[in-house]
PDB file of C-alpha atoms in Angstrom:
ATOM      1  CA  UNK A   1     -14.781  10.985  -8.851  1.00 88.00           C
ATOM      2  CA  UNK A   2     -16.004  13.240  -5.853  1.00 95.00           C
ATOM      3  CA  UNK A   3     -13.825  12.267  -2.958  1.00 98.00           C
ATOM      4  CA  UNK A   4     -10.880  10.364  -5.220  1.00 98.00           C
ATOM      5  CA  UNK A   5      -7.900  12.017  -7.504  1.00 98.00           C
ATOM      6  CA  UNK A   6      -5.602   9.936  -9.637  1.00 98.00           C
ATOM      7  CA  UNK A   7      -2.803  11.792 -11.745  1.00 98.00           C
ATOM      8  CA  UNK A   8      -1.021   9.850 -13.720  1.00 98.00           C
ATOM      9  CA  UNK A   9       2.337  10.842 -14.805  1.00 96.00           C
ATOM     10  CA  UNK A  10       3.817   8.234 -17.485  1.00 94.00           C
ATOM     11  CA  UNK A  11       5.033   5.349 -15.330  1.00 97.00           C
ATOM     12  CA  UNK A  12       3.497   7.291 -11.846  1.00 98.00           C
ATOM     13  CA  UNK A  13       0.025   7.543 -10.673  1.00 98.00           C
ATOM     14  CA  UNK A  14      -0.560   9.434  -7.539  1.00 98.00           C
ATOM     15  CA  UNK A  15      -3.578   8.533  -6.258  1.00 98.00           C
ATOM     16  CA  UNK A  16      -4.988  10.563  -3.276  1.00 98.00           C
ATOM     17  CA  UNK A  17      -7.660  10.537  -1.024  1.00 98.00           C
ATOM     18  CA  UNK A  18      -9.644  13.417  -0.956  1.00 98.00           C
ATOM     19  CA  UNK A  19     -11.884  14.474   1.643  1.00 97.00           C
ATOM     20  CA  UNK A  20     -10.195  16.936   3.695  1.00 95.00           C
ATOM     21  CA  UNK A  21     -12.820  18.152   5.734  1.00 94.00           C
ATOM     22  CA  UNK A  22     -13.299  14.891   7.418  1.00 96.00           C
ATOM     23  CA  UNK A  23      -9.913  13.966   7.142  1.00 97.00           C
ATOM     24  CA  UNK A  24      -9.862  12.025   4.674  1.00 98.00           C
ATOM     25  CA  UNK A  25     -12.161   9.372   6.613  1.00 97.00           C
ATOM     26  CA  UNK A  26     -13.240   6.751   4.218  1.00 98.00           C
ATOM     27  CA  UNK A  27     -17.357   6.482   3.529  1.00 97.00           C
ATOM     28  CA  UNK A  28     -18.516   3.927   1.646  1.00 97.00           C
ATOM     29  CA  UNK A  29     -18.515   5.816  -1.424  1.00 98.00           C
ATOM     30  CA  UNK A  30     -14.879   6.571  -0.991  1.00 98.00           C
ATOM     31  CA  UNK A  31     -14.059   3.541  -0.580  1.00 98.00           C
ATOM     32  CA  UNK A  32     -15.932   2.328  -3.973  1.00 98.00           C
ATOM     33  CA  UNK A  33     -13.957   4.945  -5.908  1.00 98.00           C
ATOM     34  CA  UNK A  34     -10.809   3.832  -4.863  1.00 98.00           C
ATOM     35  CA  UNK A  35     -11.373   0.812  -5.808  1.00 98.00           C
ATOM     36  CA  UNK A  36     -12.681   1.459  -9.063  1.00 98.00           C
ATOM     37  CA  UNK A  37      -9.596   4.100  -9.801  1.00 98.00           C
ATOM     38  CA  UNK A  38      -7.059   0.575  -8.673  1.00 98.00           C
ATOM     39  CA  UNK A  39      -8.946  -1.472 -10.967  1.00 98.00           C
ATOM     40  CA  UNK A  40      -8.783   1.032 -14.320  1.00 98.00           C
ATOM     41  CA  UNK A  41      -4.439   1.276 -13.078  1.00 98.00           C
ATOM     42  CA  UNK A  42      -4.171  -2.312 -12.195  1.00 98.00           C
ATOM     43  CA  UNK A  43      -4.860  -2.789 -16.118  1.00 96.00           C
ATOM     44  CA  UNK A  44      -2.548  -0.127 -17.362  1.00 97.00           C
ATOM     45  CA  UNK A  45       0.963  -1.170 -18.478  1.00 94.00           C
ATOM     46  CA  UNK A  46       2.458   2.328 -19.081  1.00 96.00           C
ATOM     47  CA  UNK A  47       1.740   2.425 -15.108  1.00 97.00           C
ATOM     48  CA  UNK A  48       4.790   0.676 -12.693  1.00 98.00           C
ATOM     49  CA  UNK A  49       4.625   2.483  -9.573  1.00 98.00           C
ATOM     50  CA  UNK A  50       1.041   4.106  -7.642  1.00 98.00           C
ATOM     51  CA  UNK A  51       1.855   6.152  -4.849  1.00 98.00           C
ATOM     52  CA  UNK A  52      -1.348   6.744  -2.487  1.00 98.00           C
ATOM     53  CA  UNK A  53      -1.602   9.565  -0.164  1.00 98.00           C
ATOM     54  CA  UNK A  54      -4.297  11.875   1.188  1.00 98.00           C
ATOM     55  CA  UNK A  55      -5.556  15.651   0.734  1.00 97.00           C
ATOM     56  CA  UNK A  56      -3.859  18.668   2.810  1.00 93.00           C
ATOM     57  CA  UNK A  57      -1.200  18.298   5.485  1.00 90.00           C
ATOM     58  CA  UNK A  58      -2.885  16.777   8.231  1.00 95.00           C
ATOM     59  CA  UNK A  59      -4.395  13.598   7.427  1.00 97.00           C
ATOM     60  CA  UNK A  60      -3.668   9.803   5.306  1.00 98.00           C
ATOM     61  CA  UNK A  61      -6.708   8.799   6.072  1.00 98.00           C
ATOM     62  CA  UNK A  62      -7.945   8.839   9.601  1.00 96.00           C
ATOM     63  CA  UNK A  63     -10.477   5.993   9.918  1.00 94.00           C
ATOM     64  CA  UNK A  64     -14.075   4.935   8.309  1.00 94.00           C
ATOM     65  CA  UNK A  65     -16.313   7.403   8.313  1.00 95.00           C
ATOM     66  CA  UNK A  66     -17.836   7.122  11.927  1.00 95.00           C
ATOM     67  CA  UNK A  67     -21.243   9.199  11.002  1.00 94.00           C
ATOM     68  CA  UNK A  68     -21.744   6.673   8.636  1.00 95.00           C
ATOM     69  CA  UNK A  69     -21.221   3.415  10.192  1.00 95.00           C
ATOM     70  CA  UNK A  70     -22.829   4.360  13.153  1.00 96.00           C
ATOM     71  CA  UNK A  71     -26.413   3.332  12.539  1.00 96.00           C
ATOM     72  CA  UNK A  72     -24.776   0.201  10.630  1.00 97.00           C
ATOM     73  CA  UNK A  73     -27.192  -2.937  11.824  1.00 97.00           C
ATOM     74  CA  UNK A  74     -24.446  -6.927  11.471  1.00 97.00           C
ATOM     75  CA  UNK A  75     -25.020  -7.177   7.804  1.00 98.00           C
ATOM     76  CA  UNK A  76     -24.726  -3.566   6.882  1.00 97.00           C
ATOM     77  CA  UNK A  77     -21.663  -3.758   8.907  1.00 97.00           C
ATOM     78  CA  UNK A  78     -20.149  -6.975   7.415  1.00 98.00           C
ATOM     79  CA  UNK A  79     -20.832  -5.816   3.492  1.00 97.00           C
ATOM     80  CA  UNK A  80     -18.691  -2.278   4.607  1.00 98.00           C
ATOM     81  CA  UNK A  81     -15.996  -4.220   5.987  1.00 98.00           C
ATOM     82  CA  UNK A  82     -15.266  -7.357   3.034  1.00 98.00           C
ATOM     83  CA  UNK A  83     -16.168  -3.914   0.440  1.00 98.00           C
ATOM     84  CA  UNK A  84     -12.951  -2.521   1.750  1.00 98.00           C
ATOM     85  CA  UNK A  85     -11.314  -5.922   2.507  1.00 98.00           C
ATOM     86  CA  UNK A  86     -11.832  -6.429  -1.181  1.00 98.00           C
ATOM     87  CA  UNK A  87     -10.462  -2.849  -2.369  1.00 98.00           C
ATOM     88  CA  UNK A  88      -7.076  -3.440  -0.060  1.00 98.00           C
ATOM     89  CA  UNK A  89      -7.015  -6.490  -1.274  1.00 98.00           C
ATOM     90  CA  UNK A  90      -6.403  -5.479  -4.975  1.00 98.00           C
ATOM     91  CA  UNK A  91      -4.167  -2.703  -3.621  1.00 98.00           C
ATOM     92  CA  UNK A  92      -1.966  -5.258  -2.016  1.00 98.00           C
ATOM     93  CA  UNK A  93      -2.105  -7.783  -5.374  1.00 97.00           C
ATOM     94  CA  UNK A  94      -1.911  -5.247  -7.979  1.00 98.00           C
ATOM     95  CA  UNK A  95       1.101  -5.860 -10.277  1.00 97.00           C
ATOM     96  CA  UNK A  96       2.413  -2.595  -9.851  1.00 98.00           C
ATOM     97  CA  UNK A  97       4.377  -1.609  -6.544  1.00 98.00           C
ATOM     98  CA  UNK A  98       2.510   0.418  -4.507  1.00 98.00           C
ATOM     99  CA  UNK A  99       3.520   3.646  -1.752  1.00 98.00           C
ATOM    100  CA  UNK A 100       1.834   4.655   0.769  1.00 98.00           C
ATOM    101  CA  UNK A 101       2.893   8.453   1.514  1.00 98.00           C
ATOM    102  CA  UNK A 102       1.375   9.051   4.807  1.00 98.00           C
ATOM    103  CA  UNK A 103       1.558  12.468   5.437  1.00 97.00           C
ATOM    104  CA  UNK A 104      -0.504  12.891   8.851  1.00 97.00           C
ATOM    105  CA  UNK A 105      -3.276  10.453  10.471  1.00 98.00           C
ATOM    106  CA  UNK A 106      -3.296   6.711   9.478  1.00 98.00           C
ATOM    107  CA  UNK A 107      -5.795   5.997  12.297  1.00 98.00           C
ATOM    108  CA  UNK A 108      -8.549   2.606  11.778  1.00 98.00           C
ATOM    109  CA  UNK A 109      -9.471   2.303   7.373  1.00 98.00           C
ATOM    110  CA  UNK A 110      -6.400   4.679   6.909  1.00 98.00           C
ATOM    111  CA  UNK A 111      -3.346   2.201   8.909  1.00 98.00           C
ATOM    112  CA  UNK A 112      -5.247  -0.734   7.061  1.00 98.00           C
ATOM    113  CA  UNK A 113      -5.206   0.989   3.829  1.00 98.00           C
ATOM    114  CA  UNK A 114      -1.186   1.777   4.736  1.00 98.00           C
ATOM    115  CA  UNK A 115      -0.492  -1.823   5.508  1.00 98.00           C
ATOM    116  CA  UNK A 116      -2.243  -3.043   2.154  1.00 98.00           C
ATOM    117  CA  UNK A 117       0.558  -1.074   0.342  1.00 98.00           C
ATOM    118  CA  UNK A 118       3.737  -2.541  -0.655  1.00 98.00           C
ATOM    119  CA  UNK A 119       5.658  -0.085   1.939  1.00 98.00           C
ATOM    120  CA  UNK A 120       5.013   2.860   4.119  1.00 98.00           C
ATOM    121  CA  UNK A 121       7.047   6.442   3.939  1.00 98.00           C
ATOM    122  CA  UNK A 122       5.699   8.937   6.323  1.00 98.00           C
ATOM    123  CA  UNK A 123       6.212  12.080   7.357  1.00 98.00           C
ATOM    124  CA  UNK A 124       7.525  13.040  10.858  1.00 98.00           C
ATOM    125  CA  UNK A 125       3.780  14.153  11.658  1.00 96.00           C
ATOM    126  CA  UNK A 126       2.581  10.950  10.885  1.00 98.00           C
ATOM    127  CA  UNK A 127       0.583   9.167  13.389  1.00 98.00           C
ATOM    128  CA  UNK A 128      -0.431   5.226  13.097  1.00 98.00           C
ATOM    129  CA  UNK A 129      -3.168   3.518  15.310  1.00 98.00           C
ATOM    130  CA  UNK A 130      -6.057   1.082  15.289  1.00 98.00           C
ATOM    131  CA  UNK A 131      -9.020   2.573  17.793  1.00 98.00           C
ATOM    132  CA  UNK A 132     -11.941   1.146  17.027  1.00 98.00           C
ATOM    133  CA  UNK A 133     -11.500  -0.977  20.578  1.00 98.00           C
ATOM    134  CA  UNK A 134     -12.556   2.353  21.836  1.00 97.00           C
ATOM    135  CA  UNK A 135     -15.939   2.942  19.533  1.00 97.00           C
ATOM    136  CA  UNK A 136     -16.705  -0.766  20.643  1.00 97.00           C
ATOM    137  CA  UNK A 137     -16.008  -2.673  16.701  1.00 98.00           C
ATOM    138  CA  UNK A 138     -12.695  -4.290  16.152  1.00 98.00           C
ATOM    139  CA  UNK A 139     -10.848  -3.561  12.865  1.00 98.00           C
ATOM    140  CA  UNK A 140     -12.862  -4.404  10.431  1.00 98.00           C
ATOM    141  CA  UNK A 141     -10.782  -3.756   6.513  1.00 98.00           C
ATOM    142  CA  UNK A 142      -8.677  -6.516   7.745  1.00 98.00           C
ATOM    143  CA  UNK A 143      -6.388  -5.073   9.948  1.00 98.00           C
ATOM    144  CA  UNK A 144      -6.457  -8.026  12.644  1.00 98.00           C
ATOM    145  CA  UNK A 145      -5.024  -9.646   9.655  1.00 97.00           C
ATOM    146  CA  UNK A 146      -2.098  -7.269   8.219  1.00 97.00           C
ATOM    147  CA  UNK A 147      -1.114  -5.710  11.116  1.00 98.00           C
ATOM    148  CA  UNK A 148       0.411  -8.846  12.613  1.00 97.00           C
ATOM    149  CA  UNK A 149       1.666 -10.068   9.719  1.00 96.00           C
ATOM    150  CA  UNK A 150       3.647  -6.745   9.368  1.00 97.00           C
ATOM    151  CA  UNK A 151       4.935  -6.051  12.967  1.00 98.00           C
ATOM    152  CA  UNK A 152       4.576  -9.138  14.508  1.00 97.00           C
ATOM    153  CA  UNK A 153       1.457 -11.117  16.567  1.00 97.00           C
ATOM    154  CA  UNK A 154       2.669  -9.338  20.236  1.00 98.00           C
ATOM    155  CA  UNK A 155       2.570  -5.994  19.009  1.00 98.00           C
ATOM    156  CA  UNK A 156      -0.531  -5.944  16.971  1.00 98.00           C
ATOM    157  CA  UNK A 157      -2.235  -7.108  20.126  1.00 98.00           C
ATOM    158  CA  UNK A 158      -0.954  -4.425  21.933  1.00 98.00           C
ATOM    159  CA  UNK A 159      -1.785  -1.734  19.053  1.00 98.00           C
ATOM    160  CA  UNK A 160      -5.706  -3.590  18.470  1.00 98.00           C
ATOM    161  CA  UNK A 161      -5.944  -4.118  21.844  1.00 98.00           C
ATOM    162  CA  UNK A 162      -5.420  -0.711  23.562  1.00 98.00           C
ATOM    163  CA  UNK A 163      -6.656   1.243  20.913  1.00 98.00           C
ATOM    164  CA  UNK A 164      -3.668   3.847  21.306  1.00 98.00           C
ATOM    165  CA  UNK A 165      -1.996   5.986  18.844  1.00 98.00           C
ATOM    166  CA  UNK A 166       1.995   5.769  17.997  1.00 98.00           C
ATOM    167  CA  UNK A 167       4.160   8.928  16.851  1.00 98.00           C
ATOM    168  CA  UNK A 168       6.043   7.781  13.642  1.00 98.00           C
ATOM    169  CA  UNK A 169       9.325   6.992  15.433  1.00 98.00           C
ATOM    170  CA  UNK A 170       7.834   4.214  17.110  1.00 98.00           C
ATOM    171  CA  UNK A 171       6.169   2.909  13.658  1.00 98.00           C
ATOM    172  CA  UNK A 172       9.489   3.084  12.534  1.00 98.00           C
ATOM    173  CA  UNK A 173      10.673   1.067  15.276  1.00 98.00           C
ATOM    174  CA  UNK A 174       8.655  -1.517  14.686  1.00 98.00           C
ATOM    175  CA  UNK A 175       8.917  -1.906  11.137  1.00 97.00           C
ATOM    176  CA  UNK A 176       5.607  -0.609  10.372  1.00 98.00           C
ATOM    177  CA  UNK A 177       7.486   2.330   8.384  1.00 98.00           C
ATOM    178  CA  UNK A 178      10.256   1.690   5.920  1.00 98.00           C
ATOM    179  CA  UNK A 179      11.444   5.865   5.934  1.00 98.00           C
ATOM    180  CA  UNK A 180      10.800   9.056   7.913  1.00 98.00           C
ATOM    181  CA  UNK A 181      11.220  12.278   6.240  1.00 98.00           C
ATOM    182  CA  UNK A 182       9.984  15.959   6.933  1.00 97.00           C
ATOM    183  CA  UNK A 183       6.719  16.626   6.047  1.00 97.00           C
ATOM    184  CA  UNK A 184       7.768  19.126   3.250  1.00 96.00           C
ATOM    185  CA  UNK A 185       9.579  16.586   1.000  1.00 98.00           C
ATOM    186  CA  UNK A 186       7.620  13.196   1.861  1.00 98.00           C
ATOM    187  CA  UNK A 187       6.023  13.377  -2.149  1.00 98.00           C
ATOM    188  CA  UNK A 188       9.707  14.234  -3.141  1.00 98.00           C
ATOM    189  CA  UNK A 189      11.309  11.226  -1.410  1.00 98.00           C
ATOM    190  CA  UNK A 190       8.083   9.104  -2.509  1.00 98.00           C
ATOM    191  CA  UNK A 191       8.544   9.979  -6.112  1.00 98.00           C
ATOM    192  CA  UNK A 192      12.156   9.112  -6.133  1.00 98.00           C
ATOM    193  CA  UNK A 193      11.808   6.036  -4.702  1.00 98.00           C
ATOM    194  CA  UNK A 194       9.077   5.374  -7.345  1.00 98.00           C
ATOM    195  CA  UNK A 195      11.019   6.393 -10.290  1.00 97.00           C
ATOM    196  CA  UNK A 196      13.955   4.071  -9.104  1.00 97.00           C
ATOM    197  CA  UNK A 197      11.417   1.355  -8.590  1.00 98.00           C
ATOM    198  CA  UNK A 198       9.937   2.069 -12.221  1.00 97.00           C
ATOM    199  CA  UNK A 199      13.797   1.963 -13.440  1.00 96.00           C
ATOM    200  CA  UNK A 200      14.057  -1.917 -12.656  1.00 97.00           C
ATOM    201  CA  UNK A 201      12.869  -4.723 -14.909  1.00 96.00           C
ATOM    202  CA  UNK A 202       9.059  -4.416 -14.330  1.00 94.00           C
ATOM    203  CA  UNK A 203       8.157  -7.980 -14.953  1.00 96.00           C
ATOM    204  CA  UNK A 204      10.928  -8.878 -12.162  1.00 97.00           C
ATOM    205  CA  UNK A 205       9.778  -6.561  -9.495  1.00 97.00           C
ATOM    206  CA  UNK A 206       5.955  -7.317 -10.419  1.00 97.00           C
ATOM    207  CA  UNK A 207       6.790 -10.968  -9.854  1.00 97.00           C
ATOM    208  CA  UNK A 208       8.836 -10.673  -6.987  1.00 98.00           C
ATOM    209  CA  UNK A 209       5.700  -8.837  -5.466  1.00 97.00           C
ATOM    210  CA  UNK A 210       3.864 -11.791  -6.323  1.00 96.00           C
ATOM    211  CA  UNK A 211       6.405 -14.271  -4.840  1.00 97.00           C
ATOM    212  CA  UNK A 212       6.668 -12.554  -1.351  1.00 97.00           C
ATOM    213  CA  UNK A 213       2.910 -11.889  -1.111  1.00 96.00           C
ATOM    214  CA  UNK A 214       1.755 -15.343  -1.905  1.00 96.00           C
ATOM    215  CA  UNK A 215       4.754 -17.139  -0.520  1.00 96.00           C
ATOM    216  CA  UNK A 216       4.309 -15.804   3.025  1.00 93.00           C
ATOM    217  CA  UNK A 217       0.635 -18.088   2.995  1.00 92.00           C
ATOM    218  CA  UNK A 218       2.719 -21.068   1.847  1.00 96.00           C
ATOM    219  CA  UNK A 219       4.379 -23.555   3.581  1.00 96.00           C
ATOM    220  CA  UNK A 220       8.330 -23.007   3.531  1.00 96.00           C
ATOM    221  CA  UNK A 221       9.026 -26.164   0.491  1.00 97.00           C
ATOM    222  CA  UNK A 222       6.480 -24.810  -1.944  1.00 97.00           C
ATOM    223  CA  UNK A 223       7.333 -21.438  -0.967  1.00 97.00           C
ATOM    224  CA  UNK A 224      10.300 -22.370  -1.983  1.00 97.00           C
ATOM    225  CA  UNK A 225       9.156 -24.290  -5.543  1.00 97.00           C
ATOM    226  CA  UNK A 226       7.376 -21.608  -5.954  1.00 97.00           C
ATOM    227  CA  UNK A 227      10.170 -18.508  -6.264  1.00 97.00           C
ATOM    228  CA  UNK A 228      12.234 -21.552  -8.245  1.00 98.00           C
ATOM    229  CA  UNK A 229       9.306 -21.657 -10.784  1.00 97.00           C
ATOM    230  CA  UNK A 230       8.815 -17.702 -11.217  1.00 97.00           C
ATOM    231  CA  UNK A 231      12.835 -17.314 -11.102  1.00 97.00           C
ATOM    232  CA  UNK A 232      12.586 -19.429 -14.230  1.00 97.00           C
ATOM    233  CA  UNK A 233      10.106 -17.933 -15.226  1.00 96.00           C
ATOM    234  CA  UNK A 234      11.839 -14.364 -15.814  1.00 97.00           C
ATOM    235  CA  UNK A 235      14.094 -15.969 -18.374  1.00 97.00           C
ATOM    236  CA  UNK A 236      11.263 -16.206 -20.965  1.00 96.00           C
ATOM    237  CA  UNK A 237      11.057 -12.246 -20.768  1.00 97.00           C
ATOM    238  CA  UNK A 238      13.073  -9.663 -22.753  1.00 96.00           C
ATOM    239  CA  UNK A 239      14.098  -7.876 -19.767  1.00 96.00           C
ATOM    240  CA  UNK A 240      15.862 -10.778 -18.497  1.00 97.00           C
ATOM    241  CA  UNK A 241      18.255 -10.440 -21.806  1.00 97.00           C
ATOM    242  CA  UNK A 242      17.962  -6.674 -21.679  1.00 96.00           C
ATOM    243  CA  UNK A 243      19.150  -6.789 -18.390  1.00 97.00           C
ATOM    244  CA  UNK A 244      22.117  -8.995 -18.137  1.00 97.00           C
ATOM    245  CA  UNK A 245      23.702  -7.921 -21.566  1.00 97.00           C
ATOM    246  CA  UNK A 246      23.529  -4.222 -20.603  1.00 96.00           C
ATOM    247  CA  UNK A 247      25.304  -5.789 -17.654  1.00 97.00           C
ATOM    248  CA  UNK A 248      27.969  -7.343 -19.457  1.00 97.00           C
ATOM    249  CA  UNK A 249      27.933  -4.298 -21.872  1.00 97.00           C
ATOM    250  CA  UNK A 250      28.426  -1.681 -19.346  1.00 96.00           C
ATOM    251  CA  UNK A 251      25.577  -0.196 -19.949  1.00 96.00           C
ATOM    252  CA  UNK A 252      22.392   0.996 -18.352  1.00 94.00           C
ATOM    253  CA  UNK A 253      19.700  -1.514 -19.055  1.00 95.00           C
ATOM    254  CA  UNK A 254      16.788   0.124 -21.231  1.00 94.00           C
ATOM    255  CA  UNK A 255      13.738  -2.068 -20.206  1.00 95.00           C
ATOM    256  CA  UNK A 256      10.365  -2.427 -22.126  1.00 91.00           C
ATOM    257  CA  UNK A 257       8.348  -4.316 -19.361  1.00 89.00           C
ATOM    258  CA  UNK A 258       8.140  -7.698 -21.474  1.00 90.00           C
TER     259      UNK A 258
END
């Protein structure tokens, strides 16, 4: 991987996006080696929680890589934009829980690659934005399609619309940002959370990711039917036993993920 690091760190993976010099803007190739480092952690069980984050201290990711898209002709375009629509997509649907740590810019690719995670901790120099209004594209890694579904249809419109940036206190505001923290112990606070994510029954939370994301493009009665049937579902697993008798026993429940 040139532009791509994953460490992985028994049930942690850290995955960050490295390309510093243009910081952290995601080419094509970038983009392809993300994907292909979420695929190979997507398949491994030992992993619960993937934190992504990007290179140095000033940048996420700020955007697609403008020298490269802008000679793009429509279908050149299009193929770029459903490549990373495709990548985010397995970010978002990957059975493990997945943290964005946005440590600086999340500007265009890098506040769609934020929103495709399962929540957002920045630091206080994070700043959040969708500009390509003002290079004459709209969103294109399906932004016009998160965004609103995360903060709401009136304030993605404003965000898409007038191309402007927001300081992290207003993400936070809005909901687009679950915590703040100083920029110095954002991977702390991200690995903690992680570790007392990878601490619950990992079928559960995997499932509960699974009932929220596909639930919310249900209608409400088999949205409904639907947590009913993966609620049952958990009592087929050992952690569902592990669990509630270490509940009854007083105990702290030792879970195997099964």
């Amino acid at each position: 991987m040139e532009n791509v690091i994953c460490n992985v760190n028994g049930k942690l993976a850290e995955v960050i996006i490295n390309r510093p010099k243009a910081l952290n803007a995601l080419n094509s190739q970038t983009i392809k080696e993300l994907g292909e480092v979420i695929d190979d952690l997507s398949s491994n069980k030992e992993v619960k929680v993937v934190i992504i984050t990007g290179s140095g201290d000033k940048s996420f990711v700020a955007g697609a890589d403008i020298k490269e898209m802008r000679d793009l002709n429509a279908m050149e375009g299009r193929a770029l934009g459903r490549l990373a629509q495709k990548v985010f997509s397995n970010i978002e649907h990957m059975p493990q829980t997945v943290i964005a740590a946005v440590n600086g810019y999340a500007l265009g690719g890098g506040c769609e690659l934020a929103s495709a995670c399962d929540m957002r901790l920045a630091s206080k120099k994070a700043k959040f934005g969708q500009p390509e209004v003002t290079l004459g594209i709209t969103p294109g890694f399906a932004g016009t399609q998160r965004l609103p579904r995360l903060i709401g249809k009136g304030l993605a419109k404003e965000i898409i619309f007038t191309g402007d940036m927001i300081d992290v206190e207003e993400a936070y505001r809005i909901g687009l940002v679950n915590k703040v923290y100083d920029p110095d112990e954002l991977m702390d606070k991200a690995r903690e959370m992680a570790n007392k994510i990878a601490s619950r029954g990992t079928v559960a939370v995997s499932l509960a990711k699974a009932a929220i994301n596909d639930g919310l493009n249900m209608d409400t009665e088999s949205a409904y039917k639907y947590e009913a049937d993966i609620f049952g579902l958990c009592f087929s697993t050992e952690d569902q036993k592990e669990g509630m008798t270490a509940f009854i026993e007083k105990r702290k429940a030792d879970f195997k993920g099964c």
